[in-house]
mmCIF file of C-alpha atoms in Angstrom:
data_model
loop_
_atom_site.group_PDB
_atom_site.id
_atom_site.type_symbol
_atom_site.label_atom_id
_atom_site.label_comp_id
_atom_site.label_asym_id
_atom_site.label_seq_id
_atom_site.Cartn_x
_atom_site.Cartn_y
_atom_site.Cartn_z
ATOM 1 C CA UNK A 1 25.037 -17.307 9.184
ATOM 2 C CA UNK A 2 23.185 -18.145 6.915
ATOM 3 C CA UNK A 3 18.926 -17.301 7.199
ATOM 4 C CA UNK A 4 16.280 -16.073 5.665
ATOM 5 C CA UNK A 5 14.661 -12.641 5.061
ATOM 6 C CA UNK A 6 11.809 -11.445 4.593
ATOM 7 C CA UNK A 7 11.429 -9.540 1.960
ATOM 8 C CA UNK A 8 8.194 -7.517 0.941
ATOM 9 C CA UNK A 9 7.144 -5.140 -1.766
ATOM 10 C CA UNK A 10 4.621 -2.057 -2.164
ATOM 11 C CA UNK A 11 2.771 -0.167 -5.015
ATOM 12 C CA UNK A 12 3.703 -0.507 -8.618
ATOM 13 C CA UNK A 13 6.584 -3.257 -7.266
ATOM 14 C CA UNK A 14 4.144 -5.104 -5.231
ATOM 15 C CA UNK A 15 2.457 -5.423 -9.085
ATOM 16 C CA UNK A 16 6.500 -6.306 -10.931
ATOM 17 C CA UNK A 17 7.249 -9.345 -8.097
ATOM 18 C CA UNK A 18 3.193 -10.872 -8.454
ATOM 19 C CA UNK A 19 4.293 -10.829 -12.640
ATOM 20 C CA UNK A 20 7.702 -12.046 -12.024
ATOM 21 C CA UNK A 21 7.923 -13.896 -8.404
ATOM 22 C CA UNK A 22 3.735 -14.535 -8.079
ATOM 23 C CA UNK A 23 4.460 -13.073 -4.774
ATOM 24 C CA UNK A 24 3.745 -9.630 -3.145
ATOM 25 C CA UNK A 25 6.036 -10.942 -0.281
ATOM 26 C CA UNK A 26 9.157 -13.739 -0.705
ATOM 27 C CA UNK A 27 11.983 -15.813 1.462
ATOM 28 C CA UNK A 28 15.547 -14.961 0.612
ATOM 29 C CA UNK A 29 18.345 -16.733 2.160
ATOM 30 C CA UNK A 30 20.360 -14.248 3.520
ATOM 31 C CA UNK A 31 24.507 -14.599 4.284
ATOM 32 C CA UNK A 32 24.619 -11.789 6.135
ATOM 33 C CA UNK A 33 25.276 -8.989 6.500
ATOM 34 C CA UNK A 34 24.206 -8.631 3.496
ATOM 35 C CA UNK A 35 21.777 -4.897 1.359
ATOM 36 C CA UNK A 36 19.083 -4.203 0.408
ATOM 37 C CA UNK A 37 21.362 -2.792 -3.210
ATOM 38 C CA UNK A 38 22.594 -6.492 -3.037
ATOM 39 C CA UNK A 39 19.103 -8.042 -2.244
ATOM 40 C CA UNK A 40 17.937 -6.000 -4.682
ATOM 41 C CA UNK A 41 20.188 -7.762 -7.388
ATOM 42 C CA UNK A 42 20.293 -11.418 -6.117
ATOM 43 C CA UNK A 43 15.777 -10.972 -6.649
ATOM 44 C CA UNK A 44 15.850 -9.499 -10.105
ATOM 45 C CA UNK A 45 18.324 -10.550 -11.548
ATOM 46 C CA UNK A 46 16.511 -12.559 -13.994
ATOM 47 C CA UNK A 47 14.090 -9.970 -14.322
ATOM 48 C CA UNK A 48 15.595 -6.910 -16.343
ATOM 49 C CA UNK A 49 12.814 -4.912 -15.611
ATOM 50 C CA UNK A 50 12.050 -5.334 -12.556
ATOM 51 C CA UNK A 51 15.455 -4.788 -11.647
ATOM 52 C CA UNK A 52 15.961 -1.747 -13.890
ATOM 53 C CA UNK A 53 12.879 -0.854 -11.746
ATOM 54 C CA UNK A 54 14.437 -1.222 -8.007
ATOM 55 C CA UNK A 55 17.839 0.255 -9.214
ATOM 56 C CA UNK A 56 15.669 3.668 -8.864
ATOM 57 C CA UNK A 57 17.566 6.515 -7.120
ATOM 58 C CA UNK A 58 13.734 6.599 -5.485
ATOM 59 C CA UNK A 59 13.178 3.692 -4.340
ATOM 60 C CA UNK A 60 12.569 3.456 -1.497
ATOM 61 C CA UNK A 61 13.917 0.821 1.827
ATOM 62 C CA UNK A 62 12.563 0.519 5.449
ATOM 63 C CA UNK A 63 14.166 -2.045 7.970
ATOM 64 C CA UNK A 64 11.810 -4.007 10.388
ATOM 65 C CA UNK A 65 9.682 -1.190 9.819
ATOM 66 C CA UNK A 66 11.908 1.880 10.569
ATOM 67 C CA UNK A 67 12.998 3.696 6.911
ATOM 68 C CA UNK A 68 17.080 2.339 5.493
ATOM 69 C CA UNK A 69 19.513 3.240 2.442
ATOM 70 C CA UNK A 70 20.074 0.242 -0.121
ATOM 71 C CA UNK A 71 23.390 0.564 2.083
ATOM 72 C CA UNK A 72 21.977 0.175 4.981
ATOM 73 C CA UNK A 73 22.967 -4.324 6.786
ATOM 74 C CA UNK A 74 20.129 -6.807 7.139
ATOM 75 C CA UNK A 75 20.750 -9.096 9.202
ATOM 76 C CA UNK A 76 18.673 -12.930 9.097
ATOM 77 C CA UNK A 77 14.808 -12.877 10.341
ATOM 78 C CA UNK A 78 14.457 -8.881 9.078
ATOM 79 C CA UNK A 79 11.755 -8.001 7.359
ATOM 80 C CA UNK A 80 13.008 -5.773 4.076
ATOM 81 C CA UNK A 81 9.909 -3.677 1.750
ATOM 82 C CA UNK A 82 11.450 -1.983 -1.296
ATOM 83 C CA UNK A 83 8.887 0.196 -1.561
ATOM 84 C CA UNK A 84 7.962 2.988 -4.727
ATOM 85 C CA UNK A 85 8.185 6.801 -4.496
ATOM 86 C CA UNK A 86 4.871 7.651 -1.821
ATOM 87 C CA UNK A 87 2.205 9.508 -2.120
ATOM 88 C CA UNK A 88 -0.519 10.375 0.298
ATOM 89 C CA UNK A 89 -2.960 12.637 1.043
ATOM 90 C CA UNK B 1 -5.115 11.945 17.233
ATOM 91 C CA UNK B 2 -4.083 10.118 14.197
ATOM 92 C CA UNK B 3 -6.585 7.350 11.926
ATOM 93 C CA UNK B 4 -5.464 4.982 9.324
ATOM 94 C CA UNK B 5 -8.870 3.113 8.378
ATOM 95 C CA UNK B 6 -10.600 2.098 5.432
ATOM 96 C CA UNK B 7 -13.723 2.926 6.626
ATOM 97 C CA UNK B 8 -14.838 6.885 5.908
ATOM 98 C CA UNK B 9 -16.180 9.659 8.285
ATOM 99 C CA UNK B 10 -18.237 12.395 9.760
ATOM 100 C CA UNK B 11 -16.453 15.960 9.351
ATOM 101 C CA UNK B 12 -19.076 17.380 11.487
ATOM 102 C CA UNK B 13 -18.595 14.106 14.047
ATOM 103 C CA UNK B 14 -14.933 15.787 14.032
ATOM 104 C CA UNK B 15 -15.581 19.097 14.127
ATOM 105 C CA UNK B 16 -17.767 18.889 17.192
ATOM 106 C CA UNK B 17 -14.905 16.712 18.500
ATOM 107 C CA UNK B 18 -12.658 19.459 17.895
ATOM 108 C CA UNK B 19 -15.096 21.795 19.219
ATOM 109 C CA UNK B 20 -15.495 20.486 22.435
ATOM 110 C CA UNK B 21 -11.807 18.847 23.296
ATOM 111 C CA UNK B 22 -10.850 23.096 23.001
ATOM 112 C CA UNK B 23 -12.505 24.295 25.316
ATOM 113 C CA UNK B 24 -9.454 27.875 24.818
ATOM 114 C CA UNK B 25 -9.355 28.183 21.172
ATOM 115 C CA UNK B 26 -11.086 30.697 18.814
ATOM 116 C CA UNK B 27 -10.241 28.344 15.668
ATOM 117 C CA UNK B 28 -10.810 25.270 14.048
ATOM 118 C CA UNK B 29 -9.232 25.219 10.330
ATOM 119 C CA UNK B 30 -10.055 22.010 8.875
ATOM 120 C CA UNK B 31 -9.092 20.499 5.147
ATOM 121 C CA UNK B 32 -11.070 16.884 3.718
ATOM 122 C CA UNK B 33 -9.051 15.929 0.299
ATOM 123 C CA UNK B 34 -11.576 14.287 -1.737
ATOM 124 C CA UNK B 35 -10.811 11.634 -5.065
ATOM 125 C CA UNK B 36 -11.033 13.927 -8.373
ATOM 126 C CA UNK B 37 -11.167 12.283 -11.841
ATOM 127 C CA UNK B 38 -7.668 12.739 -12.472
ATOM 128 C CA UNK B 39 -4.404 13.458 -10.973
ATOM 129 C CA UNK B 40 -0.959 13.878 -12.515
ATOM 130 C CA UNK B 41 -2.343 12.249 -15.238
ATOM 131 C CA UNK B 42 -1.068 12.521 -18.955
ATOM 132 C CA UNK B 43 -3.341 14.503 -20.662
ATOM 133 C CA UNK B 44 -4.044 11.485 -23.555
ATOM 134 C CA UNK B 45 -5.376 9.550 -20.292
ATOM 135 C CA UNK B 46 -7.181 12.728 -18.968
ATOM 136 C CA UNK B 47 -9.507 11.941 -22.154
ATOM 137 C CA UNK B 48 -10.598 9.119 -19.067
ATOM 138 C CA UNK B 49 -11.661 9.384 -16.635
ATOM 139 C CA UNK B 50 -10.939 7.954 -13.128
ATOM 140 C CA UNK B 51 -13.226 5.456 -12.604
ATOM 141 C CA UNK B 52 -12.004 4.856 -8.795
ATOM 142 C CA UNK B 53 -8.525 5.748 -6.932
ATOM 143 C CA UNK B 54 -6.628 1.997 -4.811
ATOM 144 C CA UNK B 55 -4.933 3.780 -2.239
ATOM 145 C CA UNK B 56 -2.269 0.907 -0.557
ATOM 146 C CA UNK B 57 -0.476 1.257 3.062
ATOM 147 C CA UNK B 58 2.361 -0.400 5.076
ATOM 148 C CA UNK B 59 0.343 -1.141 7.783
ATOM 149 C CA UNK B 60 2.959 -0.671 10.695
ATOM 150 C CA UNK B 61 5.046 1.533 9.437
ATOM 151 C CA UNK B 62 2.104 3.858 7.536
ATOM 152 C CA UNK B 63 0.445 4.864 11.514
ATOM 153 C CA UNK B 64 3.510 5.230 13.035
ATOM 154 C CA UNK B 65 4.386 7.528 10.152
ATOM 155 C CA UNK B 66 1.193 9.772 10.730
ATOM 156 C CA UNK B 67 2.411 9.761 14.404
ATOM 157 C CA UNK B 68 5.984 11.378 13.406
ATOM 158 C CA UNK B 69 4.676 14.233 11.008
ATOM 159 C CA UNK B 70 1.842 14.563 13.959
ATOM 160 C CA UNK B 71 4.416 15.465 15.978
ATOM 161 C CA UNK B 72 6.634 18.072 14.418
ATOM 162 C CA UNK B 73 3.244 19.829 13.722
ATOM 163 C CA UNK B 74 3.282 20.189 17.057
ATOM 164 C CA UNK B 75 6.539 20.851 17.918
ATOM 165 C CA UNK B 76 6.500 23.569 15.221
ATOM 166 C CA UNK B 77 3.382 25.605 16.128
ATOM 167 C CA UNK B 78 1.863 26.173 18.811
ATOM 168 C CA UNK B 79 -1.986 24.620 18.262
ATOM 169 C CA UNK B 80 -3.947 22.831 20.707
ATOM 170 C CA UNK B 81 -5.432 19.505 19.102
ATOM 171 C CA UNK B 82 -4.534 17.832 15.734
ATOM 172 C CA UNK B 83 -6.657 15.262 14.447
ATOM 173 C CA UNK B 84 -5.689 13.515 11.037
ATOM 174 C CA UNK B 85 -8.260 10.599 9.530
ATOM 175 C CA UNK B 86 -6.041 9.006 6.500
ATOM 176 C CA UNK B 87 -8.079 5.962 4.827
ATOM 177 C CA UNK B 88 -6.424 3.638 2.563
ATOM 178 C CA UNK B 89 -8.038 0.843 -0.005
ATOM 179 C CA UNK B 90 -10.807 1.838 -2.827
ATOM 180 C CA UNK B 91 -12.258 5.217 -3.457
ATOM 181 C CA UNK B 92 -14.411 6.584 -6.548
ATOM 182 C CA UNK B 93 -14.708 9.852 -7.329
ATOM 183 C CA UNK B 94 -16.046 12.812 -5.169
ATOM 184 C CA UNK B 95 -15.019 10.133 -2.059
ATOM 185 C CA UNK B 96 -13.285 11.233 0.450
ATOM 186 C CA UNK B 97 -9.471 10.566 2.017
ATOM 187 C CA UNK B 98 -7.607 12.410 4.262
ATOM 188 C CA UNK B 99 -8.964 14.650 7.197
ATOM 189 C CA UNK B 100 -6.771 18.077 8.794
ATOM 190 C CA UNK B 101 -8.504 19.387 11.901
ATOM 191 C CA UNK B 102 -6.677 21.568 13.499
ATOM 192 C CA UNK B 103 -7.222 23.148 16.613
ATOM 193 C CA UNK B 104 -5.808 26.599 17.581
ATOM 194 C CA UNK B 105 -5.890 29.949 20.133
ATOM 195 C CA UNK B 106 -5.252 32.042 16.446
ATOM 196 C CA UNK B 107 -6.949 31.058 13.008
ATOM 197 C CA UNK B 108 -3.092 31.568 11.995
ATOM 198 C CA UNK B 109 -1.814 29.235 12.954
ATOM 199 C CA UNK B 110 -5.049 26.790 13.110
ATOM 200 C CA UNK B 111 -4.562 27.264 9.006
ATOM 201 C CA UNK B 112 -0.449 27.277 8.622
ATOM 202 C CA UNK B 113 -0.559 23.855 10.868
ATOM 203 C CA UNK B 114 -3.437 22.941 8.401
ATOM 204 C CA UNK B 115 -1.079 24.051 5.277
ATOM 205 C CA UNK B 116 1.767 22.298 7.443
ATOM 206 C CA UNK B 117 0.579 18.625 7.362
ATOM 207 C CA UNK B 118 -0.771 18.072 4.106
ATOM 208 C CA UNK B 119 2.040 19.772 2.562
ATOM 209 C CA UNK B 120 3.934 16.207 3.793
ATOM 210 C CA UNK B 121 1.693 13.609 4.395
ATOM 211 C CA UNK B 122 1.152 14.333 0.358
ATOM 212 C CA UNK B 123 5.175 13.768 0.261
ATOM 213 C CA UNK B 124 6.335 11.611 3.230
ATOM 214 C CA UNK B 125 2.470 9.427 3.728
ATOM 215 C CA UNK B 126 3.423 5.692 3.717
ATOM 216 C CA UNK B 127 0.653 5.447 0.758
ATOM 217 C CA UNK B 128 0.905 4.539 -2.773
ATOM 218 C CA UNK B 129 -2.543 5.494 -4.663
ATOM 219 C CA UNK B 130 -3.867 4.230 -7.855
ATOM 220 C CA UNK B 131 -5.448 5.285 -10.155
ATOM 221 C CA UNK B 132 -7.593 3.365 -12.054
ATOM 222 C CA UNK B 133 -9.353 3.860 -15.397
ATOM 223 C CA UNK B 134 -11.759 2.134 -17.662
ATOM 224 C CA UNK B 135 -8.369 0.851 -19.536
ATOM 225 C CA UNK B 136 -6.307 1.058 -18.448
ATOM 226 C CA UNK B 137 -4.740 2.721 -14.495
ATOM 227 C CA UNK B 138 -1.640 3.748 -13.601
ATOM 228 C CA UNK B 139 0.616 5.075 -10.247
ATOM 229 C CA UNK B 140 0.663 8.452 -8.782
ATOM 230 C CA UNK B 141 3.235 9.953 -7.623
ATOM 231 C CA UNK B 142 4.543 13.295 -5.968
ATOM 232 C CA UNK B 143 4.686 15.899 -7.773
ATOM 233 C CA UNK B 144 7.146 18.380 -8.618
ATOM 234 C CA UNK B 145 4.811 20.998 -6.456
ATOM 235 C CA UNK B 146 4.438 18.410 -4.363
ATOM 236 C CA UNK B 147 7.836 18.348 -3.541
ATOM 237 C CA UNK B 148 8.353 21.881 -3.591
ATOM 238 C CA UNK B 149 5.931 22.912 -1.133
ATOM 239 C CA UNK B 150 7.859 20.461 1.383
ATOM 240 C CA UNK B 151 11.105 22.138 0.589
ATOM 241 C CA UNK B 152 9.464 25.469 1.605
ATOM 242 C CA UNK B 153 8.727 24.027 4.665
ATOM 243 C CA UNK B 154 12.476 22.728 5.194
ATOM 244 C CA UNK B 155 14.190 25.941 4.404
ATOM 245 C CA UNK B 156 11.785 27.590 6.978
ATOM 246 C CA UNK B 157 13.320 25.213 9.577
ATOM 247 C CA UNK B 158 16.818 25.611 9.713
#
């Protein structure tokens, strides 16, 4: 089954996405099942600086608003958030 | 109660609400975080003071995530009431960013819980902070001190 995933970038990643992809969020084809790590590779491969930053160890992921791992399973229709380290307060 | 909001808040009003809703409490501890002129900037960056701070959040996740921090705090400490307000958007120097108010029977528990919640907000709340200077800007990430503070609480849990 193939379908689309909504991928949203935050913080400094949103700036990278706006520079290279011209938007903070993109729809990408997803051959189920796929993982956030595979999505990053697919989206950012043409942009080595973006790929390098997204592949840092401290990158965070959320799938449908729940924290997830780079190896978590994604399905078509999911919302994947790709986030740099968070800091409140 | 948790609020994630763009608008400013009144500490006096929050205090009155905590006081009125918690007649059996002997202590209210409150913390207010403000925008300061620099954060984790390098020495070179510090030469140029921050003009404003931009806080981004993830609406579908941020409030839910702070709610979890609050629930954990309530189960961990013997407190009566906990109020958290966290702002997002654009804030100038000296503006209020965050409020934590705790009502408890005793002073020590109120202070400790307030401290705990702030340590978790610093490193676990879903926000991204960018400090904007006249000629440059930089994203702020949790410092080693922030991470160490969290680790201390995690160790105490065990």
